[in-house]
Amino acid sequence: MEKKNIDWANLGFGYMKTDYRYVSDYTNGAWDEGRITDDDMITMSECAGVLQYAQTVFEGMKAYTTEKGETVVFRPDLNAARLADSARRLEMPVFPEERFLDAIDKLVKANLAWVPPFGSGATLYIRPYMFGINPVIGVKPAEDYQFRAFATPVGPYFKGGAKPLTIKVSDFDRAAPNGTGNIKAGLNYAMSLHAIVTAHNEGFAENMYLDPKTRTKVEETGGANFLFVTKDGKVVTPKSDSILPSITRRSLLYVAKEYLGLEAEEREIEFTELKDMAECGLCGTAAVISPVGKIVNHGEEICLPSGMDEMGPVTKKLYDTLTGIQMGRIEAPKGWIRVIE
Ligand code: PLP
Ligand code: COI
């Protein structure tokens, strides 16, 4: 397979139109058989449910070229299950999980020329999503939906790659108690836009959101979960009902325990504990693990001892092991890697 002629090493995290996408329509209470198409345009009613009441959910995952030259996708079964959870919460029909996996196989296969080569530093980001498409004017769920998945080659989510980030504690909340923070719905990202633009204008890379009920506990950022390393070498990540259950974070907890022999736990983390942490990172499909060097709360600075030059040592081991598994350099736990045949 001849790859596209792209400067893979210098890609940022942006959209590039690739050759094919997958589409399936839900009408009269059933999903059609689905298809691969080269048409990247969508035509819908001016009154479509997604346009009026933001009835849309999505996923994010990546395809990689391994050292052996295989094309693989990392744990897509968990994305399928999470999309189903998101759909149920927004009163949308579930796109069957086996159909989701089949759609991803077909999408990646159709766009093999766009899967960045091994060692290029880039990956193929896959964006499955679904939305209400028929006219809706009273507040209620749509009746017809579309499921789509496209792919786009990407580089690092944060400019500067592995350089530690400076983030701020947001004065805005990302989620509500008993709200939708734990699903991947477009509405959670729409309401984070003012907060992220504010943070960027003030010179910060991202926001740290606190728990919306008490504003004393650490939640997550706009697009990644947190991971901390305590001074005695334990990996800890926030436990909360209002954060997205990150597949990367769940994988890293396993990697920490089973591959690196570290103690690792998911628990509530008080903001006041952060001054005693040794390392901090943001973890997610797009972020992989991006190290944090400094957290600023209204002028008060928490400087992580790992500094502003490079990842902390435990974060680095986690990063190397996770990416090693994804790129086929390290044997993966059973079921984590789906090979695109
Ligand atoms: N938290 C938020 C708000 C996200 O958008 C993402 C990205 O998907 C994550 C966490 C990380 O989740 P995952 O590791 O499943 O990509
Ligand atoms: C992902 O990591 O897949 C996400 O959806 C995060 C988004 C902010 C790009």
mmCIF file of C-alpha atoms and ligand atoms in Angstrom:
data_model
loop_
_atom_site.group_PDB
_atom_site.id
_atom_site.type_symbol
_atom_site.label_atom_id
_atom_site.label_comp_id
_atom_site.label_asym_id
_atom_site.label_seq_id
_atom_site.Cartn_x
_atom_site.Cartn_y
_atom_site.Cartn_z
ATOM 1 C CA MET A 1 0.000 0.000 0.000
ATOM 2 C CA GLU A 2 1.520 3.240 -1.131
ATOM 3 C CA LYS A 3 1.118 5.922 1.550
ATOM 4 C CA LYS A 4 0.061 9.487 0.766
ATOM 5 C CA ASN A 5 2.842 11.968 0.299
ATOM 6 C CA ILE A 6 2.416 13.905 3.546
ATOM 7 C CA ASP A 7 4.967 15.509 5.868
ATOM 8 C CA TRP A 8 3.845 13.150 8.671
ATOM 9 C CA ALA A 9 6.406 14.374 11.205
ATOM 10 C CA ASN A 10 5.067 17.925 11.116
ATOM 11 C CA LEU A 11 1.357 17.237 11.359
ATOM 12 C CA GLY A 12 -0.565 18.989 14.116
ATOM 13 C CA PHE A 13 -3.955 17.940 15.449
ATOM 14 C CA GLY A 14 -6.156 19.150 12.618
ATOM 15 C CA TYR A 15 -8.711 17.942 10.090
ATOM 16 C CA MET A 16 -7.524 16.767 6.713
ATOM 17 C CA LYS A 17 -10.101 15.359 4.323
ATOM 18 C CA THR A 18 -9.302 11.734 3.561
ATOM 19 C CA ASP A 19 -10.712 9.633 0.723
ATOM 20 C CA TYR A 20 -13.536 7.710 2.401
ATOM 21 C CA ARG A 21 -15.976 7.810 5.300
ATOM 22 C CA TYR A 22 -18.604 5.378 6.626
ATOM 23 C CA VAL A 23 -22.310 6.298 6.843
ATOM 24 C CA SER A 24 -25.388 4.507 8.147
ATOM 25 C CA ASP A 25 -28.900 5.950 8.400
ATOM 26 C CA TYR A 26 -31.527 5.188 11.028
ATOM 27 C CA THR A 27 -35.057 5.623 9.657
ATOM 28 C CA ASN A 28 -38.390 3.969 10.534
ATOM 29 C CA GLY A 29 -36.811 2.567 13.692
ATOM 30 C CA ALA A 30 -33.934 0.640 12.048
ATOM 31 C CA TRP A 31 -30.344 1.134 10.917
ATOM 32 C CA ASP A 32 -29.705 0.525 7.228
ATOM 33 C CA GLU A 33 -26.826 -1.707 6.116
ATOM 34 C CA GLY A 34 -24.334 1.205 5.973
ATOM 35 C CA ARG A 35 -21.831 2.137 3.283
ATOM 36 C CA ILE A 36 -18.432 3.584 2.549
ATOM 37 C CA THR A 37 -18.653 6.808 0.549
ATOM 38 C CA ASP A 38 -16.320 9.467 -0.783
ATOM 39 C CA ASP A 39 -18.937 12.182 -0.121
ATOM 40 C CA ASP A 40 -17.865 14.276 2.868
ATOM 41 C CA MET A 41 -20.932 16.540 2.738
ATOM 42 C CA ILE A 42 -24.146 16.122 4.745
ATOM 43 C CA THR A 43 -27.492 17.535 3.656
ATOM 44 C CA MET A 44 -30.136 17.932 6.339
ATOM 45 C CA SER A 45 -33.217 19.927 7.303
ATOM 46 C CA GLU A 46 -32.716 23.418 8.665
ATOM 47 C CA CYS A 47 -34.642 22.131 11.691
ATOM 48 C CA ALA A 48 -32.590 18.924 12.261
ATOM 49 C CA GLY A 49 -32.495 17.806 15.910
ATOM 50 C CA VAL A 50 -28.729 18.158 16.022
ATOM 51 C CA LEU A 51 -28.896 21.790 14.887
ATOM 52 C CA GLN A 52 -31.682 22.842 17.255
ATOM 53 C CA TYR A 53 -31.025 20.874 20.443
ATOM 54 C CA ALA A 54 -27.475 19.520 20.018
ATOM 55 C CA GLN A 55 -28.492 15.880 19.915
ATOM 56 C CA THR A 56 -25.110 14.467 18.970
ATOM 57 C CA VAL A 57 -22.555 12.114 20.527
ATOM 58 C CA PHE A 58 -19.131 11.068 19.294
ATOM 59 C CA GLU A 59 -15.998 9.014 19.882
ATOM 60 C CA GLY A 60 -12.279 9.370 19.283
ATOM 61 C CA MET A 61 -9.823 6.573 18.628
ATOM 62 C CA LYS A 62 -6.652 5.932 16.638
ATOM 63 C CA ALA A 63 -5.216 3.535 14.064
ATOM 64 C CA TYR A 64 -1.472 2.856 14.071
ATOM 65 C CA THR A 65 1.066 1.180 11.822
ATOM 66 C CA THR A 66 3.001 -1.266 13.982
ATOM 67 C CA GLU A 67 6.673 -2.111 13.819
ATOM 68 C CA LYS A 68 5.753 -5.265 11.864
ATOM 69 C CA GLY A 69 3.796 -3.182 9.344
ATOM 70 C CA GLU A 70 0.311 -4.179 10.475
ATOM 71 C CA THR A 71 -2.471 -1.625 10.768
ATOM 72 C CA VAL A 72 -4.142 -1.814 14.155
ATOM 73 C CA VAL A 73 -6.777 -0.001 16.206
ATOM 74 C CA PHE A 74 -6.517 0.327 19.985
ATOM 75 C CA ARG A 75 -9.433 -1.075 22.047
ATOM 76 C CA PRO A 76 -12.253 -0.007 19.684
ATOM 77 C CA ASP A 77 -14.678 -2.265 21.578
ATOM 78 C CA LEU A 78 -14.528 0.203 24.472
ATOM 79 C CA ASN A 79 -15.323 3.112 22.140
ATOM 80 C CA ALA A 80 -18.279 1.124 20.784
ATOM 81 C CA ALA A 81 -19.593 0.555 24.312
ATOM 82 C CA ARG A 82 -19.060 4.187 25.345
ATOM 83 C CA LEU A 83 -20.837 5.499 22.237
ATOM 84 C CA ALA A 84 -23.762 3.248 23.138
ATOM 85 C CA ASP A 85 -23.794 4.687 26.698
ATOM 86 C CA SER A 86 -23.666 8.226 25.318
ATOM 87 C CA ALA A 87 -26.526 7.491 22.886
ATOM 88 C CA ARG A 88 -28.742 6.035 25.627
ATOM 89 C CA ARG A 89 -28.207 9.135 27.797
ATOM 90 C CA LEU A 90 -29.339 11.424 24.952
ATOM 91 C CA GLU A 91 -32.315 9.204 23.995
ATOM 92 C CA MET A 92 -30.722 8.136 20.718
ATOM 93 C CA PRO A 93 -30.831 4.629 19.220
ATOM 94 C CA VAL A 94 -27.703 2.587 19.905
ATOM 95 C CA PHE A 95 -25.521 1.818 16.900
ATOM 96 C CA PRO A 96 -24.905 -1.917 17.531
ATOM 97 C CA GLU A 97 -21.417 -2.520 18.939
ATOM 98 C CA GLU A 98 -20.488 -5.231 16.384
ATOM 99 C CA ARG A 99 -21.630 -2.896 13.604
ATOM 100 C CA PHE A 100 -19.426 -0.162 15.065
ATOM 101 C CA LEU A 101 -16.379 -2.448 14.910
ATOM 102 C CA ASP A 102 -17.207 -3.471 11.356
ATOM 103 C CA ALA A 103 -17.623 0.205 10.352
ATOM 104 C CA ILE A 104 -14.192 1.064 11.803
ATOM 105 C CA ASP A 105 -12.588 -1.898 9.992
ATOM 106 C CA LYS A 106 -14.113 -0.759 6.692
ATOM 107 C CA LEU A 107 -13.213 2.898 7.250
ATOM 108 C CA VAL A 108 -9.568 2.194 8.077
ATOM 109 C CA LYS A 109 -9.224 -0.335 5.263
ATOM 110 C CA ALA A 110 -10.599 2.196 2.771
ATOM 111 C CA ASN A 111 -8.144 4.835 4.008
ATOM 112 C CA LEU A 112 -5.015 2.669 4.452
ATOM 113 C CA ALA A 113 -2.956 5.133 2.420
ATOM 114 C CA TRP A 114 -3.659 7.714 5.114
ATOM 115 C CA VAL A 115 -2.506 5.619 8.079
ATOM 116 C CA PRO A 116 0.830 7.214 8.994
ATOM 117 C CA PRO A 117 3.876 4.932 8.660
ATOM 118 C CA PHE A 118 5.524 3.372 11.724
ATOM 119 C CA GLY A 119 7.925 5.744 13.430
ATOM 120 C CA SER A 120 6.539 8.867 11.729
ATOM 121 C CA GLY A 121 5.181 10.308 14.966
ATOM 122 C CA ALA A 122 1.691 10.593 13.454
ATOM 123 C CA THR A 123 -1.409 8.411 13.769
ATOM 124 C CA LEU A 124 -4.787 8.137 12.052
ATOM 125 C CA TYR A 125 -7.428 9.730 14.271
ATOM 126 C CA ILE A 126 -10.880 8.181 13.840
ATOM 127 C CA ARG A 127 -14.007 10.159 14.659
ATOM 128 C CA PRO A 128 -17.237 8.148 14.839
ATOM 129 C CA TYR A 129 -20.351 10.194 15.647
ATOM 130 C CA MET A 130 -24.111 10.183 15.397
ATOM 131 C CA PHE A 131 -26.782 12.825 15.408
ATOM 132 C CA GLY A 132 -30.517 13.514 15.127
ATOM 133 C CA ILE A 133 -31.252 14.458 11.524
ATOM 134 C CA ASN A 134 -35.021 14.949 11.055
ATOM 135 C CA PRO A 135 -36.850 18.208 11.872
ATOM 136 C CA VAL A 136 -37.439 18.704 15.623
ATOM 137 C CA ILE A 137 -38.982 21.875 16.987
ATOM 138 C CA GLY A 138 -40.689 20.864 20.257
ATOM 139 C CA VAL A 139 -38.037 19.678 22.708
ATOM 140 C CA LYS A 140 -37.934 15.923 22.133
ATOM 141 C CA PRO A 141 -35.610 13.318 20.648
ATOM 142 C CA ALA A 142 -35.311 13.059 16.862
ATOM 143 C CA GLU A 143 -36.788 10.041 15.093
ATOM 144 C CA ASP A 144 -34.145 9.687 12.403
ATOM 145 C CA TYR A 145 -30.397 9.580 12.949
ATOM 146 C CA GLN A 146 -27.176 9.257 11.044
ATOM 147 C CA PHE A 147 -24.045 7.419 12.220
ATOM 148 C CA ARG A 148 -20.834 8.464 10.504
ATOM 149 C CA ALA A 149 -17.127 7.822 10.952
ATOM 150 C CA PHE A 150 -14.281 9.647 9.246
ATOM 151 C CA ALA A 151 -10.535 9.499 9.676
ATOM 152 C CA THR A 152 -7.823 12.138 9.559
ATOM 153 C CA PRO A 153 -4.062 11.841 10.087
ATOM 154 C CA VAL A 154 -2.862 13.744 13.154
ATOM 155 C CA GLY A 155 0.234 14.681 15.089
ATOM 156 C CA PRO A 156 0.429 15.779 18.751
ATOM 157 C CA TYR A 157 -2.648 17.402 20.316
ATOM 158 C CA PHE A 158 -0.596 20.004 22.130
ATOM 159 C CA LYS A 159 1.937 22.134 20.270
ATOM 160 C CA GLY A 160 5.462 21.321 21.419
ATOM 161 C CA GLY A 161 4.746 17.572 21.723
ATOM 162 C CA ALA A 162 6.092 16.276 25.012
ATOM 163 C CA LYS A 163 6.973 19.643 26.612
ATOM 164 C CA PRO A 164 5.247 20.094 29.971
ATOM 165 C CA LEU A 165 2.163 22.298 29.854
ATOM 166 C CA THR A 166 0.994 25.119 32.077
ATOM 167 C CA ILE A 167 -2.705 24.892 32.847
ATOM 168 C CA LYS A 168 -5.145 26.959 34.899
ATOM 169 C CA VAL A 169 -7.897 26.057 37.298
ATOM 170 C CA SER A 170 -11.080 27.080 35.504
ATOM 171 C CA ASP A 171 -13.682 29.295 37.126
ATOM 172 C CA PHE A 172 -16.229 27.613 34.864
ATOM 173 C CA ASP A 173 -17.617 24.123 35.397
ATOM 174 C CA ARG A 174 -17.520 21.572 32.613
ATOM 175 C CA ALA A 175 -20.250 19.330 33.940
ATOM 176 C CA ALA A 176 -23.185 19.454 36.334
ATOM 177 C CA PRO A 177 -23.791 17.100 39.257
ATOM 178 C CA ASN A 178 -26.013 14.353 37.792
ATOM 179 C CA GLY A 179 -25.420 15.870 34.341
ATOM 180 C CA THR A 180 -23.731 14.613 31.172
ATOM 181 C CA GLY A 181 -20.032 14.921 32.095
ATOM 182 C CA ASN A 182 -19.595 11.141 31.913
ATOM 183 C CA ILE A 183 -20.665 10.795 28.269
ATOM 184 C CA LYS A 184 -19.086 12.024 25.070
ATOM 185 C CA ALA A 185 -21.741 14.482 23.897
ATOM 186 C CA GLY A 186 -21.035 17.510 21.711
ATOM 187 C CA LEU A 187 -22.867 19.696 24.218
ATOM 188 C CA ASN A 188 -20.086 19.165 26.815
ATOM 189 C CA TYR A 189 -17.557 20.560 24.365
ATOM 190 C CA ALA A 190 -19.724 23.473 23.192
ATOM 191 C CA MET A 191 -20.019 24.697 26.746
ATOM 192 C CA SER A 192 -16.252 24.364 27.280
ATOM 193 C CA LEU A 193 -15.382 26.648 24.356
ATOM 194 C CA HIS A 194 -15.613 29.932 26.261
ATOM 195 C CA ALA A 195 -13.492 28.455 29.045
ATOM 196 C CA ILE A 196 -10.796 27.192 26.662
ATOM 197 C CA VAL A 197 -10.658 30.428 24.661
ATOM 198 C CA THR A 198 -10.344 32.332 27.962
ATOM 199 C CA ALA A 199 -7.532 30.009 29.104
ATOM 200 C CA HIS A 200 -5.693 30.323 25.756
ATOM 201 C CA ASN A 201 -6.025 34.126 25.798
ATOM 202 C CA GLU A 202 -4.427 34.114 29.243
ATOM 203 C CA GLY A 203 -1.549 31.956 27.955
ATOM 204 C CA PHE A 204 -2.606 28.562 29.370
ATOM 205 C CA ALA A 205 -2.690 25.336 27.382
ATOM 206 C CA GLU A 206 -5.767 23.867 29.081
ATOM 207 C CA ASN A 207 -8.221 24.116 31.962
ATOM 208 C CA MET A 208 -8.370 22.018 35.074
ATOM 209 C CA TYR A 209 -12.031 21.632 35.983
ATOM 210 C CA LEU A 210 -13.050 21.024 39.576
ATOM 211 C CA ASP A 211 -16.029 18.981 40.713
ATOM 212 C CA PRO A 212 -19.157 21.061 40.074
ATOM 213 C CA LYS A 213 -20.780 20.291 43.436
ATOM 214 C CA THR A 214 -18.072 21.361 45.905
ATOM 215 C CA ARG A 215 -15.285 22.759 43.677
ATOM 216 C CA THR A 216 -12.743 21.091 45.964
ATOM 217 C CA LYS A 217 -11.864 17.974 43.950
ATOM 218 C CA VAL A 218 -9.972 17.548 40.682
ATOM 219 C CA GLU A 219 -12.056 16.409 37.694
ATOM 220 C CA GLU A 220 -10.500 16.574 34.225
ATOM 221 C CA THR A 221 -9.608 18.956 31.401
ATOM 222 C CA GLY A 222 -11.720 19.797 28.339
ATOM 223 C CA GLY A 223 -10.330 16.837 26.405
ATOM 224 C CA ALA A 224 -8.398 14.516 28.722
ATOM 225 C CA ASN A 225 -8.414 12.886 32.165
ATOM 226 C CA PHE A 226 -5.732 13.596 34.778
ATOM 227 C CA LEU A 227 -3.114 11.228 36.014
ATOM 228 C CA PHE A 228 -0.856 12.047 38.978
ATOM 229 C CA VAL A 229 2.158 10.375 40.511
ATOM 230 C CA THR A 230 2.528 10.804 44.271
ATOM 231 C CA LYS A 231 5.903 11.430 45.885
ATOM 232 C CA ASP A 232 6.022 7.779 46.953
ATOM 233 C CA GLY A 233 5.588 6.634 43.358
ATOM 234 C CA LYS A 234 1.905 5.708 43.338
ATOM 235 C CA VAL A 235 -0.191 6.445 40.226
ATOM 236 C CA VAL A 236 -3.529 8.068 41.095
ATOM 237 C CA THR A 237 -6.353 9.299 38.882
ATOM 238 C CA PRO A 238 -9.565 11.112 39.828
ATOM 239 C CA LYS A 239 -12.692 9.063 40.434
ATOM 240 C CA SER A 240 -15.843 11.004 39.646
ATOM 241 C CA ASP A 241 -19.267 10.409 38.139
ATOM 242 C CA SER A 242 -19.005 13.601 36.103
ATOM 243 C CA ILE A 243 -15.826 12.904 34.103
ATOM 244 C CA LEU A 244 -15.483 10.958 30.873
ATOM 245 C CA PRO A 245 -14.382 7.366 31.552
ATOM 246 C CA SER A 246 -11.183 7.655 29.516
ATOM 247 C CA ILE A 247 -10.055 4.486 27.757
ATOM 248 C CA THR A 248 -6.454 5.710 27.899
ATOM 249 C CA ARG A 249 -6.705 6.268 31.662
ATOM 250 C CA ARG A 250 -8.239 2.831 32.240
ATOM 251 C CA SER A 251 -5.470 1.301 30.113
ATOM 252 C CA LEU A 252 -2.751 3.217 31.968
ATOM 253 C CA LEU A 253 -3.986 2.021 35.365
ATOM 254 C CA TYR A 254 -3.620 -1.535 34.082
ATOM 255 C CA VAL A 255 -0.199 -0.814 32.546
ATOM 256 C CA ALA A 256 1.005 0.793 35.798
ATOM 257 C CA LYS A 257 0.016 -2.254 37.840
ATOM 258 C CA GLU A 258 0.606 -5.163 35.488
ATOM 259 C CA TYR A 259 3.548 -3.982 33.369
ATOM 260 C CA LEU A 260 5.381 -1.619 35.695
ATOM 261 C CA GLY A 261 4.556 -3.140 39.085
ATOM 262 C CA LEU A 262 3.397 0.203 40.447
ATOM 263 C CA GLU A 263 0.625 0.853 42.890
ATOM 264 C CA ALA A 264 -2.206 2.519 41.002
ATOM 265 C CA GLU A 265 -5.631 3.660 42.083
ATOM 266 C CA GLU A 266 -8.660 5.625 41.046
ATOM 267 C CA ARG A 267 -9.920 7.777 43.904
ATOM 268 C CA GLU A 268 -11.223 11.215 44.729
ATOM 269 C CA ILE A 269 -8.362 13.729 44.618
ATOM 270 C CA GLU A 270 -8.630 16.932 46.622
ATOM 271 C CA PHE A 271 -7.244 20.030 44.935
ATOM 272 C CA THR A 272 -5.248 20.703 48.128
ATOM 273 C CA GLU A 273 -3.317 17.439 47.567
ATOM 274 C CA LEU A 274 -1.766 18.673 44.326
ATOM 275 C CA LYS A 275 1.042 20.621 45.978
ATOM 276 C CA ASP A 276 2.376 17.263 47.199
ATOM 277 C CA MET A 277 2.282 15.451 43.836
ATOM 278 C CA ALA A 278 5.496 14.524 42.019
ATOM 279 C CA GLU A 279 4.138 14.353 38.454
ATOM 280 C CA CYS A 280 0.999 15.244 36.544
ATOM 281 C CA GLY A 281 -0.158 14.285 33.060
ATOM 282 C CA LEU A 282 -3.206 14.605 30.812
ATOM 283 C CA CYS A 283 -4.280 11.335 29.274
ATOM 284 C CA GLY A 284 -6.562 10.636 26.346
ATOM 285 C CA THR A 285 -6.608 9.386 22.781
ATOM 286 C CA ALA A 286 -5.634 12.781 21.371
ATOM 287 C CA ALA A 287 -3.415 13.814 24.315
ATOM 288 C CA VAL A 288 -1.796 10.321 24.737
ATOM 289 C CA ILE A 289 -0.001 11.432 27.932
ATOM 290 C CA SER A 290 0.893 15.099 27.874
ATOM 291 C CA PRO A 291 2.897 16.179 30.926
ATOM 292 C CA VAL A 292 1.821 19.127 33.063
ATOM 293 C CA GLY A 293 4.567 21.235 34.680
ATOM 294 C CA LYS A 294 2.550 23.960 36.339
ATOM 295 C CA ILE A 295 -1.003 24.462 37.604
ATOM 296 C CA VAL A 296 -2.140 28.031 38.264
ATOM 297 C CA ASN A 297 -5.086 28.925 40.480
ATOM 298 C CA HIS A 298 -5.738 32.682 40.472
ATOM 299 C CA GLY A 299 -2.044 33.563 40.592
ATOM 300 C CA GLU A 300 -1.137 30.816 43.040
ATOM 301 C CA GLU A 301 1.283 28.427 41.288
ATOM 302 C CA ILE A 302 1.742 24.738 41.862
ATOM 303 C CA CYS A 303 5.022 23.758 40.201
ATOM 304 C CA LEU A 304 5.398 20.018 39.766
ATOM 305 C CA PRO A 305 8.872 18.814 40.829
ATOM 306 C CA SER A 306 9.220 17.103 37.416
ATOM 307 C CA GLY A 307 9.767 20.620 36.015
ATOM 308 C CA MET A 308 9.099 22.370 32.720
ATOM 309 C CA ASP A 309 11.659 20.618 30.498
ATOM 310 C CA GLU A 310 10.557 17.029 30.224
ATOM 311 C CA MET A 311 8.106 14.374 31.384
ATOM 312 C CA GLY A 312 8.531 13.026 34.877
ATOM 313 C CA PRO A 313 10.183 9.572 35.075
ATOM 314 C CA VAL A 314 7.040 7.594 35.932
ATOM 315 C CA THR A 315 4.965 9.434 33.301
ATOM 316 C CA LYS A 316 7.695 8.615 30.771
ATOM 317 C CA LYS A 317 7.609 4.910 31.639
ATOM 318 C CA LEU A 318 3.825 4.880 31.317
ATOM 319 C CA TYR A 319 4.049 6.742 28.008
ATOM 320 C CA ASP A 320 6.701 4.409 26.598
ATOM 321 C CA THR A 321 4.817 1.294 27.651
ATOM 322 C CA LEU A 322 1.419 2.441 26.377
ATOM 323 C CA THR A 323 2.751 3.648 23.028
ATOM 324 C CA GLY A 324 4.914 0.499 22.838
ATOM 325 C CA ILE A 325 1.738 -1.594 23.133
ATOM 326 C CA GLN A 326 -0.101 0.542 20.579
ATOM 327 C CA MET A 327 2.759 0.413 18.064
ATOM 328 C CA GLY A 328 3.360 -3.309 18.548
ATOM 329 C CA ARG A 329 6.792 -3.016 20.208
ATOM 330 C CA ILE A 330 5.449 -4.475 23.466
ATOM 331 C CA GLU A 331 3.052 -7.391 23.723
ATOM 332 C CA ALA A 332 -0.482 -6.172 24.374
ATOM 333 C CA PRO A 333 -2.938 -7.610 26.885
ATOM 334 C CA LYS A 334 -5.419 -9.939 25.195
ATOM 335 C CA GLY A 335 -8.111 -8.075 23.248
ATOM 336 C CA TRP A 336 -6.481 -4.638 23.262
ATOM 337 C CA ILE A 337 -5.362 -4.598 19.639
ATOM 338 C CA ARG A 338 -7.661 -5.062 16.642
ATOM 339 C CA VAL A 339 -5.731 -5.848 13.492
ATOM 340 C CA ILE A 340 -7.240 -4.458 10.281
ATOM 341 C CA GLU A 341 -6.943 -7.371 7.865
HETATM 342 N N1 PLP B 1 -11.965 13.466 28.885
HETATM 343 C C1 PLP B 1 -12.518 14.151 27.881
HETATM 344 C C2 PLP B 1 -13.393 15.290 28.218
HETATM 345 C C3 PLP B 1 -12.266 13.778 26.552
HETATM 346 O O1 PLP B 1 -12.804 14.462 25.532
HETATM 347 C C4 PLP B 1 -11.417 12.685 26.290
HETATM 348 C C5 PLP B 1 -11.148 12.269 24.914
HETATM 349 O O2 PLP B 1 -11.688 11.355 24.402
HETATM 350 C C6 PLP B 1 -10.858 12.007 27.379
HETATM 351 C C7 PLP B 1 -11.156 12.413 28.651
HETATM 352 C C8 PLP B 1 -9.960 10.837 27.155
HETATM 353 O O3 PLP B 1 -10.695 9.698 26.823
HETATM 354 P P1 PLP B 1 -10.035 8.547 25.943
HETATM 355 O O4 PLP B 1 -8.820 8.118 26.672
HETATM 356 O O5 PLP B 1 -11.073 7.482 25.922
HETATM 357 O O6 PLP B 1 -9.735 9.128 24.629
HETATM 358 C C1 COI B 2 -10.047 12.405 22.020
HETATM 359 O O1 COI B 2 -9.002 12.342 22.665
HETATM 360 O O2 COI B 2 -10.381 11.513 21.232
HETATM 361 C C2 COI B 2 -10.951 13.532 22.137
HETATM 362 O O3 COI B 2 -12.069 13.411 21.733
HETATM 363 C C3 COI B 2 -10.483 14.767 22.709
HETATM 364 C C4 COI B 2 -10.807 15.939 21.854
HETATM 365 C C5 COI B 2 -10.582 17.153 22.685
HETATM 366 C C6 COI B 2 -9.987 15.978 20.612
#
